Amino acid sequence: PSFSSHLNPIMIGTGVAVNFATEHFHPPTPVSIPISGFGHGHRIRIVGVPAPNAHRFWVNLNTVNDTAFHFNPRFDERCVVRNNTRYKAWQHEERFADHFPFNHGHIFTLEFVAVGGHVDIFYNGRLFTRFQERENPQYIQFVEVAGDVHVHSIHLSSA
Protein backbone atom coordinates (compact mmCIF):
# COMPACT_ATOMS: atom_id res chain seq x y z
CA PRO A 1 0.00 0.00 0.00
CA SER A 2 1.07 3.55 -0.58
CA PHE A 3 1.29 6.16 2.16
CA SER A 4 1.55 9.95 2.03
CA SER A 5 2.44 12.38 4.74
CA HIS A 6 2.49 16.16 4.68
CA LEU A 7 4.04 18.33 7.31
CA ASN A 8 2.35 21.72 7.46
CA PRO A 9 4.42 24.91 7.18
CA ILE A 10 5.87 26.06 10.48
CA MET A 11 6.09 29.72 11.43
CA ILE A 12 9.59 30.82 12.41
CA GLY A 13 10.46 34.02 14.26
CA THR A 14 8.47 36.94 12.89
CA GLY A 15 6.23 34.85 10.70
CA VAL A 16 8.44 33.30 8.01
CA ALA A 17 6.74 30.12 6.80
CA VAL A 18 8.91 27.15 5.89
CA ASN A 19 7.46 24.02 4.33
CA PHE A 20 9.71 21.19 5.43
CA ALA A 21 8.39 18.22 3.53
CA THR A 22 5.81 16.14 1.80
CA GLU A 23 6.64 12.47 1.53
CA HIS A 24 5.06 9.66 -0.48
CA PHE A 25 5.92 6.04 0.36
CA HIS A 26 5.63 3.12 -2.07
CA PRO A 27 3.54 4.89 -4.71
CA PRO A 28 2.54 2.71 -7.67
CA THR A 29 4.60 3.29 -10.82
CA PRO A 30 3.91 5.32 -12.87
CA VAL A 31 3.26 8.09 -10.36
CA SER A 32 2.53 11.79 -10.84
CA ILE A 33 2.62 14.04 -7.77
CA PRO A 34 1.47 17.67 -7.79
CA ILE A 35 4.02 20.35 -6.86
CA SER A 36 3.79 24.15 -6.83
CA GLY A 37 6.69 25.21 -9.00
CA PHE A 38 10.33 24.18 -8.72
CA GLY A 39 12.17 27.40 -7.90
CA HIS A 40 15.48 28.08 -6.17
CA GLY A 41 15.89 25.91 -3.08
CA HIS A 42 13.23 23.33 -3.94
CA ARG A 43 14.27 19.68 -3.66
CA ILE A 44 12.88 16.37 -4.83
CA ARG A 45 14.43 13.19 -3.39
CA ILE A 46 13.53 9.84 -4.93
CA VAL A 47 14.56 6.52 -3.45
CA GLY A 48 14.05 3.65 -5.86
CA VAL A 49 15.23 0.35 -7.27
CA PRO A 50 15.51 -0.35 -11.01
CA ALA A 51 13.75 -3.56 -12.04
CA PRO A 52 16.00 -6.65 -12.36
CA ASN A 53 15.84 -6.42 -16.17
CA ALA A 54 15.16 -2.68 -16.51
CA HIS A 55 15.67 -1.02 -19.89
CA ARG A 56 14.74 2.57 -18.93
CA PHE A 57 13.00 4.70 -16.37
CA TRP A 58 12.46 8.44 -16.15
CA VAL A 59 11.76 11.35 -13.87
CA ASN A 60 9.88 14.24 -15.46
CA LEU A 61 9.21 17.70 -14.07
CA ASN A 62 6.05 18.60 -15.96
CA THR A 63 4.04 21.73 -16.63
CA VAL A 64 0.39 21.41 -17.64
CA ASN A 65 1.32 20.91 -21.31
CA ASP A 66 5.02 20.07 -21.46
CA THR A 67 8.01 18.48 -19.77
CA ALA A 68 10.32 21.15 -18.35
CA PHE A 69 12.95 18.53 -17.44
CA HIS A 70 13.27 14.88 -18.50
CA PHE A 71 15.84 12.70 -16.69
CA ASN A 72 16.06 9.29 -18.34
CA PRO A 73 18.55 6.57 -17.27
CA ARG A 74 18.82 4.07 -20.14
CA PHE A 75 20.29 0.69 -19.23
CA ASP A 76 20.06 -0.43 -22.86
CA GLU A 77 22.34 2.45 -23.92
CA ARG A 78 24.36 2.88 -20.67
CA CYS A 79 23.65 6.62 -20.58
CA VAL A 80 21.38 9.20 -19.00
CA VAL A 81 19.39 11.40 -21.37
CA ARG A 82 18.26 14.88 -20.33
CA ASN A 83 15.81 16.94 -22.35
CA ASN A 84 12.59 18.95 -22.32
CA THR A 85 9.57 19.44 -24.56
CA ARG A 86 8.18 22.67 -25.93
CA TYR A 87 4.73 22.56 -27.53
CA LYS A 88 4.91 18.76 -27.04
CA ALA A 89 8.04 18.49 -29.26
CA TRP A 90 11.33 17.19 -27.84
CA GLN A 91 14.12 19.76 -27.83
CA HIS A 92 17.92 19.37 -27.76
CA GLU A 93 18.84 16.04 -26.16
CA GLU A 94 21.82 15.94 -23.80
CA ARG A 95 23.44 12.54 -23.25
CA PHE A 96 25.61 11.81 -20.24
CA ALA A 97 27.56 8.61 -20.89
CA ASP A 98 30.81 9.28 -18.98
CA HIS A 99 29.56 7.39 -15.95
CA PHE A 100 26.42 5.26 -15.61
CA PRO A 101 25.97 4.54 -11.89
CA PHE A 102 22.62 2.71 -11.99
CA ASN A 103 22.51 -1.06 -11.46
CA HIS A 104 19.66 -3.50 -11.90
CA GLY A 105 18.06 -4.34 -8.55
CA HIS A 106 20.25 -1.91 -6.53
CA ILE A 107 18.65 0.81 -4.43
CA PHE A 108 19.52 4.41 -5.30
CA THR A 109 18.74 7.91 -4.11
CA LEU A 110 18.29 10.69 -6.66
CA GLU A 111 17.97 14.27 -5.53
CA PHE A 112 16.94 17.12 -7.82
CA VAL A 113 17.84 20.55 -6.42
CA ALA A 114 16.77 23.84 -8.05
CA VAL A 115 19.68 26.28 -7.94
CA GLY A 116 18.99 29.59 -9.72
CA GLY A 117 18.90 28.76 -13.43
CA HIS A 118 19.75 25.08 -13.31
CA VAL A 119 18.93 21.79 -11.61
CA ASP A 120 21.67 19.87 -9.80
CA ILE A 121 21.14 16.11 -9.82
CA PHE A 122 22.71 14.07 -7.04
CA TYR A 123 23.10 10.29 -7.17
CA ASN A 124 23.54 8.68 -3.74
CA GLY A 125 24.56 12.03 -2.26
CA ARG A 126 27.15 12.98 -4.88
CA LEU A 127 26.72 15.55 -7.64
CA PHE A 128 26.07 13.52 -10.77
CA THR A 129 25.10 16.10 -13.40
CA ARG A 130 23.50 19.49 -13.96
CA PHE A 131 20.73 20.64 -16.32
CA GLN A 132 20.31 24.26 -17.42
CA GLU A 133 16.68 25.31 -17.08
CA ARG A 134 15.05 25.87 -20.45
CA GLU A 135 11.59 26.76 -19.16
CA ASN A 136 10.35 28.91 -16.28
CA PRO A 137 10.41 26.62 -13.23
CA GLN A 138 7.42 28.37 -11.63
CA TYR A 139 5.18 26.58 -14.17
CA ILE A 140 6.24 23.09 -13.09
CA GLN A 141 3.20 21.42 -11.54
CA PHE A 142 3.99 17.70 -11.38
CA VAL A 143 6.86 15.33 -10.71
CA GLU A 144 6.39 12.07 -12.60
CA VAL A 145 8.32 8.81 -12.18
CA ALA A 146 7.71 5.98 -14.64
CA GLY A 147 9.34 3.09 -16.44
CA ASP A 148 11.21 0.07 -15.12
CA VAL A 149 11.62 1.17 -11.50
CA HIS A 150 10.08 0.54 -8.09
CA VAL A 151 9.73 3.76 -6.10
CA HIS A 152 10.30 3.39 -2.38
CA SER A 153 9.67 7.06 -1.59
CA ILE A 154 9.44 10.56 -3.02
CA HIS A 155 10.28 13.44 -0.69
CA LEU A 156 9.41 17.03 -1.66
CA SER A 157 10.74 20.08 0.16
CA SER A 158 10.98 23.79 -0.51
CA ALA A 159 13.01 26.69 0.77
PDB file of N, CA and C in Angstrom, residues 57-118:
ATOM      1  N   PHE A  57      14.013   4.048 -17.183  1.00  0.00           N
ATOM      2  CA  PHE A  57      12.998   4.700 -16.369  1.00  0.00           C
ATOM      3  C   PHE A  57      13.241   6.190 -16.496  1.00  0.00           C
ATOM      4  N   TRP A  58      12.287   6.996 -16.014  1.00  0.00           N
ATOM      5  CA  TRP A  58      12.456   8.439 -16.150  1.00  0.00           C
ATOM      6  C   TRP A  58      11.781   9.180 -15.011  1.00  0.00           C
ATOM      7  N   VAL A  59      12.332  10.379 -14.797  1.00  0.00           N
ATOM      8  CA  VAL A  59      11.759  11.349 -13.867  1.00  0.00           C
ATOM      9  C   VAL A  59      11.500  12.593 -14.699  1.00  0.00           C
ATOM     10  N   ASN A  60      10.257  13.043 -14.714  1.00  0.00           N
ATOM     11  CA  ASN A  60       9.885  14.244 -15.456  1.00  0.00           C
ATOM     12  C   ASN A  60       9.374  15.312 -14.501  1.00  0.00           C
ATOM     13  N   LEU A  61       9.798  16.546 -14.734  1.00  0.00           N
ATOM     14  CA  LEU A  61       9.205  17.703 -14.066  1.00  0.00           C
ATOM     15  C   LEU A  61       8.320  18.345 -15.124  1.00  0.00           C
ATOM     16  N   ASN A  62       7.016  18.236 -14.928  1.00  0.00           N
ATOM     17  CA  ASN A  62       6.047  18.602 -15.960  1.00  0.00           C
ATOM     18  C   ASN A  62       5.281  19.876 -15.639  1.00  0.00           C
ATOM     19  N   THR A  63       5.006  20.634 -16.706  1.00  0.00           N
ATOM     20  CA  THR A  63       4.044  21.726 -16.632  1.00  0.00           C
ATOM     21  C   THR A  63       2.701  21.117 -17.034  1.00  0.00           C
ATOM     22  N   VAL A  64       1.687  21.934 -17.215  1.00  0.00           N
ATOM     23  CA  VAL A  64       0.395  21.407 -17.642  1.00  0.00           C
ATOM     24  C   VAL A  64       0.502  20.761 -19.026  1.00  0.00           C
ATOM     25  N   ASN A  65       1.277  21.379 -19.925  1.00  0.00           N
ATOM     26  CA  ASN A  65       1.321  20.913 -21.314  1.00  0.00           C
ATOM     27  C   ASN A  65       2.634  20.295 -21.752  1.00  0.00           C
ATOM     28  N   ASP A  66       3.704  20.500 -21.003  1.00  0.00           N
ATOM     29  CA  ASP A  66       5.020  20.070 -21.463  1.00  0.00           C
ATOM     30  C   ASP A  66       5.847  19.472 -20.337  1.00  0.00           C
ATOM     31  N   THR A  67       7.030  18.980 -20.717  1.00  0.00           N
ATOM     32  CA  THR A  67       8.008  18.480 -19.765  1.00  0.00           C
ATOM     33  C   THR A  67       9.133  19.494 -19.687  1.00  0.00           C
ATOM     34  N   ALA A  68       9.275  20.149 -18.536  1.00  0.00           N
ATOM     35  CA  ALA A  68      10.323  21.150 -18.351  1.00  0.00           C
ATOM     36  C   ALA A  68      11.688  20.486 -18.184  1.00  0.00           C
ATOM     37  N   PHE A  69      11.708  19.263 -17.614  1.00  0.00           N
ATOM     38  CA  PHE A  69      12.955  18.529 -17.443  1.00  0.00           C
ATOM     39  C   PHE A  69      12.659  17.041 -17.472  1.00  0.00           C
ATOM     40  N   HIS A  70      13.385  16.326 -18.326  1.00  0.00           N
ATOM     41  CA  HIS A  70      13.265  14.876 -18.504  1.00  0.00           C
ATOM     42  C   HIS A  70      14.617  14.268 -18.148  1.00  0.00           C
ATOM     43  N   PHE A  71      14.632  13.400 -17.137  1.00  0.00           N
ATOM     44  CA  PHE A  71      15.841  12.704 -16.691  1.00  0.00           C
ATOM     45  C   PHE A  71      15.599  11.228 -16.933  1.00  0.00           C
ATOM     46  N   ASN A  72      16.395  10.616 -17.829  1.00  0.00           N
ATOM     47  CA  ASN A  72      16.061   9.288 -18.342  1.00  0.00           C
ATOM     48  C   ASN A  72      17.273   8.343 -18.357  1.00  0.00           C
ATOM     49  N   PRO A  73      17.514   7.605 -17.241  1.00  0.00           N
ATOM     50  CA  PRO A  73      18.553   6.573 -17.269  1.00  0.00           C
ATOM     51  C   PRO A  73      18.149   5.442 -18.224  1.00  0.00           C
ATOM     52  N   ARG A  74      19.072   5.101 -19.131  1.00  0.00           N
ATOM     53  CA  ARG A  74      18.816   4.075 -20.142  1.00  0.00           C
ATOM     54  C   ARG A  74      19.845   2.952 -19.994  1.00  0.00           C
ATOM     55  N   PHE A  75      19.402   1.849 -19.416  1.00  0.00           N
ATOM     56  CA  PHE A  75      20.286   0.694 -19.231  1.00  0.00           C
ATOM     57  C   PHE A  75      20.691   0.125 -20.583  1.00  0.00           C
ATOM     58  N   ASP A  76      19.774   0.146 -21.549  1.00  0.00           N
ATOM     59  CA  ASP A  76      20.056  -0.433 -22.861  1.00  0.00           C
ATOM     60  C   ASP A  76      21.088   0.367 -23.649  1.00  0.00           C
ATOM     61  N   GLU A  77      21.344   1.629 -23.255  1.00  0.00           N
ATOM     62  CA  GLU A  77      22.343   2.454 -23.925  1.00  0.00           C
ATOM     63  C   GLU A  77      23.468   2.886 -22.982  1.00  0.00           C
ATOM     64  N   ARG A  78      23.371   2.525 -21.685  1.00  0.00           N
ATOM     65  CA  ARG A  78      24.357   2.882 -20.665  1.00  0.00           C
ATOM     66  C   ARG A  78      24.621   4.379 -20.623  1.00  0.00           C
ATOM     67  N   CYS A  79      23.530   5.164 -20.652  1.00  0.00           N
ATOM     68  CA  CYS A  79      23.654   6.617 -20.580  1.00  0.00           C
ATOM     69  C   CYS A  79      22.424   7.192 -19.888  1.00  0.00           C
ATOM     70  N   VAL A  80      22.521   8.467 -19.540  1.00  0.00           N
ATOM     71  CA  VAL A  80      21.378   9.201 -19.002  1.00  0.00           C
ATOM     72  C   VAL A  80      21.072  10.322 -19.980  1.00  0.00           C
ATOM     73  N   VAL A  81      19.831  10.373 -20.435  1.00  0.00           N
ATOM     74  CA  VAL A  81      19.389  11.403 -21.367  1.00  0.00           C
ATOM     75  C   VAL A  81      18.654  12.474 -20.585  1.00  0.00           C
ATOM     76  N   ARG A  82      18.957  13.736 -20.917  1.00  0.00           N
ATOM     77  CA  ARG A  82      18.263  14.884 -20.329  1.00  0.00           C
ATOM     78  C   ARG A  82      17.690  15.698 -21.479  1.00  0.00           C
ATOM     79  N   ASN A  83      16.459  16.193 -21.279  1.00  0.00           N
ATOM     80  CA  ASN A  83      15.808  16.939 -22.347  1.00  0.00           C
ATOM     81  C   ASN A  83      14.601  17.674 -21.780  1.00  0.00           C
ATOM     82  N   ASN A  84      13.866  18.332 -22.662  1.00  0.00           N
ATOM     83  CA  ASN A  84      12.588  18.954 -22.317  1.00  0.00           C
ATOM     84  C   ASN A  84      11.724  18.971 -23.574  1.00  0.00           C
ATOM     85  N   THR A  85      10.445  19.255 -23.395  1.00  0.00           N
ATOM     86  CA  THR A  85       9.573  19.442 -24.558  1.00  0.00           C
ATOM     87  C   THR A  85       9.065  20.874 -24.557  1.00  0.00           C
ATOM     88  N   ARG A  86       8.813  21.365 -25.748  1.00  0.00           N
ATOM     89  CA  ARG A  86       8.180  22.668 -25.929  1.00  0.00           C
ATOM     90  C   ARG A  86       7.106  22.460 -26.990  1.00  0.00           C
ATOM     91  N   TYR A  87       5.882  22.820 -26.646  1.00  0.00           N
ATOM     92  CA  TYR A  87       4.730  22.561 -27.527  1.00  0.00           C
ATOM     93  C   TYR A  87       4.677  21.080 -27.915  1.00  0.00           C
ATOM     94  N   LYS A  88       4.964  20.220 -26.924  1.00  0.00           N
ATOM     95  CA  LYS A  88       4.911  18.763 -27.040  1.00  0.00           C
ATOM     96  C   LYS A  88       5.994  18.166 -27.932  1.00  0.00           C
ATOM     97  N   ALA A  89       6.944  18.984 -28.407  1.00  0.00           N
ATOM     98  CA  ALA A  89       8.039  18.488 -29.261  1.00  0.00           C
ATOM     99  C   ALA A  89       9.333  18.440 -28.442  1.00  0.00           C
ATOM    100  N   TRP A  90      10.062  17.303 -28.538  1.00  0.00           N
ATOM    101  CA  TRP A  90      11.332  17.192 -27.840  1.00  0.00           C
ATOM    102  C   TRP A  90      12.303  18.220 -28.375  1.00  0.00           C
ATOM    103  N   GLN A  91      13.127  18.756 -27.476  1.00  0.00           N
ATOM    104  CA  GLN A  91      14.117  19.764 -27.827  1.00  0.00           C
ATOM    105  C   GLN A  91      15.496  19.109 -27.922  1.00  0.00           C
ATOM    106  N   HIS A  92      16.544  19.862 -27.648  1.00  0.00           N
ATOM    107  CA  HIS A  92      17.921  19.368 -27.764  1.00  0.00           C
ATOM    108  C   HIS A  92      18.217  18.341 -26.677  1.00  0.00           C
ATOM    109  N   GLU A  93      18.547  17.124 -27.085  1.00  0.00           N
ATOM    110  CA  GLU A  93      18.843  16.045 -26.159  1.00  0.00           C
ATOM    111  C   GLU A  93      20.294  16.125 -25.691  1.00  0.00           C
ATOM    112  N   GLU A  94      20.484  16.010 -24.387  1.00  0.00           N
ATOM    113  CA  GLU A  94      21.823  15.945 -23.804  1.00  0.00           C
ATOM    114  C   GLU A  94      22.021  14.525 -23.298  1.00  0.00           C
ATOM    115  N   ARG A  95      23.138  13.909 -23.682  1.00  0.00           N
ATOM    116  CA  ARG A  95      23.443  12.542 -23.251  1.00  0.00           C
ATOM    117  C   ARG A  95      24.655  12.561 -22.335  1.00  0.00           C
ATOM    118  N   PHE A  96      24.519  11.920 -21.196  1.00  0.00           N
ATOM    119  CA  PHE A  96      25.614  11.806 -20.245  1.00  0.00           C
ATOM    120  C   PHE A  96      25.994  10.336 -20.190  1.00  0.00           C
ATOM    121  N   ALA A  97      27.143  10.006 -20.812  1.00  0.00           N
ATOM    122  CA  ALA A  97      27.558   8.609 -20.887  1.00  0.00           C
ATOM    123  C   ALA A  97      28.915   8.375 -20.220  1.00  0.00           C
ATOM    124  N   ASP A  98      29.497   9.426 -19.613  1.00  0.00           N
ATOM    125  CA  ASP A  98      30.806   9.283 -18.976  1.00  0.00           C
ATOM    126  C   ASP A  98      30.778   8.273 -17.838  1.00  0.00           C
ATOM    127  N   HIS A  99      29.680   8.269 -17.120  1.00  0.00           N
ATOM    128  CA  HIS A  99      29.556   7.393 -15.952  1.00  0.00           C
ATOM    129  C   HIS A  99      28.086   7.027 -15.805  1.00  0.00           C
ATOM    130  N   PHE A 100      27.791   5.731 -15.780  1.00  0.00           N
ATOM    131  CA  PHE A 100      26.416   5.260 -15.611  1.00  0.00           C
ATOM    132  C   PHE A 100      26.355   4.495 -14.292  1.00  0.00           C
ATOM    133  N   PRO A 101      25.880   5.149 -13.219  1.00  0.00           N
ATOM    134  CA  PRO A 101      25.968   4.540 -11.889  1.00  0.00           C
ATOM    135  C   PRO A 101      24.848   3.566 -11.541  1.00  0.00           C
ATOM    136  N   PHE A 102      23.781   3.528 -12.330  1.00  0.00           N
ATOM    137  CA  PHE A 102      22.617   2.715 -11.987  1.00  0.00           C
ATOM    138  C   PHE A 102      22.890   1.234 -12.237  1.00  0.00           C
ATOM    139  N   ASN A 103      22.369   0.389 -11.335  1.00  0.00           N
ATOM    140  CA  ASN A 103      22.512  -1.058 -11.458  1.00  0.00           C
ATOM    141  C   ASN A 103      21.166  -1.722 -11.247  1.00  0.00           C
ATOM    142  N   HIS A 104      20.899  -2.744 -12.046  1.00  0.00           N
ATOM    143  CA  HIS A 104      19.656  -3.505 -11.902  1.00  0.00           C
ATOM    144  C   HIS A 104      19.529  -4.016 -10.472  1.00  0.00           C
ATOM    145  N   GLY A 105      18.343  -3.795  -9.863  1.00  0.00           N
ATOM    146  CA  GLY A 105      18.057  -4.339  -8.546  1.00  0.00           C
ATOM    147  C   GLY A 105      18.769  -3.669  -7.382  1.00  0.00           C
ATOM    148  N   HIS A 106      19.523  -2.591  -7.615  1.00  0.00           N
ATOM    149  CA  HIS A 106      20.247  -1.910  -6.533  1.00  0.00           C
ATOM    150  C   HIS A 106      19.562  -0.593  -6.185  1.00  0.00           C
ATOM    151  N   ILE A 107      19.324  -0.402  -4.893  1.00  0.00           N
ATOM    152  CA  ILE A 107      18.646   0.811  -4.433  1.00  0.00           C
ATOM    153  C   ILE A 107      19.500   2.049  -4.737  1.00  0.00           C
ATOM    154  N   PHE A 108      18.843   3.140  -5.042  1.00  0.00           N
ATOM    155  CA  PHE A 108      19.524   4.408  -5.299  1.00  0.00           C
ATOM    156  C   PHE A 108      18.724   5.540  -4.680  1.00  0.00           C
ATOM    157  N   THR A 109      19.401   6.667  -4.493  1.00  0.00           N
ATOM    158  CA  THR A 109      18.742   7.913  -4.113  1.00  0.00           C
ATOM    159  C   THR A 109      19.111   8.960  -5.154  1.00  0.00           C
ATOM    160  N   LEU A 110      18.104   9.572  -5.749  1.00  0.00           N
ATOM    161  CA  LEU A 110      18.285  10.690  -6.663  1.00  0.00           C
ATOM    162  C   LEU A 110      17.738  11.925  -5.987  1.00  0.00           C
ATOM    163  N   GLU A 111      18.475  13.014  -6.070  1.00  0.00           N
ATOM    164  CA  GLU A 111      17.970  14.271  -5.530  1.00  0.00           C
ATOM    165  C   GLU A 111      18.101  15.339  -6.604  1.00  0.00           C
ATOM    166  N   PHE A 112      16.999  16.036  -6.858  1.00  0.00           N
ATOM    167  CA  PHE A 112      16.940  17.125  -7.824  1.00  0.00           C
ATOM    168  C   PHE A 112      16.830  18.415  -7.020  1.00  0.00           C
ATOM    169  N   VAL A 113      17.786  19.326  -7.210  1.00  0.00           N
ATOM    170  CA  VAL A 113      17.841  20.554  -6.421  1.00  0.00           C
ATOM    171  C   VAL A 113      17.842  21.745  -7.371  1.00  0.00           C
ATOM    172  N   ALA A 114      16.850  22.628  -7.220  1.00  0.00           N
ATOM    173  CA  ALA A 114      16.770  23.838  -8.046  1.00  0.00           C
ATOM    174  C   ALA A 114      17.735  24.878  -7.490  1.00  0.00           C
ATOM    175  N   VAL A 115      18.660  25.314  -8.350  1.00  0.00           N
ATOM    176  CA  VAL A 115      19.677  26.284  -7.943  1.00  0.00           C
ATOM    177  C   VAL A 115      19.752  27.366  -9.009  1.00  0.00           C
ATOM    178  N   GLY A 116      18.966  28.427  -8.842  1.00  0.00           N
ATOM    179  CA  GLY A 116      18.991  29.591  -9.718  1.00  0.00           C
ATOM    180  C   GLY A 116      19.444  29.382 -11.146  1.00  0.00           C
ATOM    181  N   GLY A 117      18.591  28.899 -12.014  1.00  0.00           N
ATOM    182  CA  GLY A 117      18.896  28.760 -13.426  1.00  0.00           C
ATOM    183  C   GLY A 117      19.267  27.361 -13.872  1.00  0.00           C
ATOM    184  N   HIS A 118      19.466  26.462 -12.933  1.00  0.00           N
ATOM    185  CA  HIS A 118      19.750  25.075 -13.307  1.00  0.00           C
ATOM    186  C   HIS A 118      19.256  24.120 -12.218  1.00  0.00           C
TER     187      HIS A 118
END
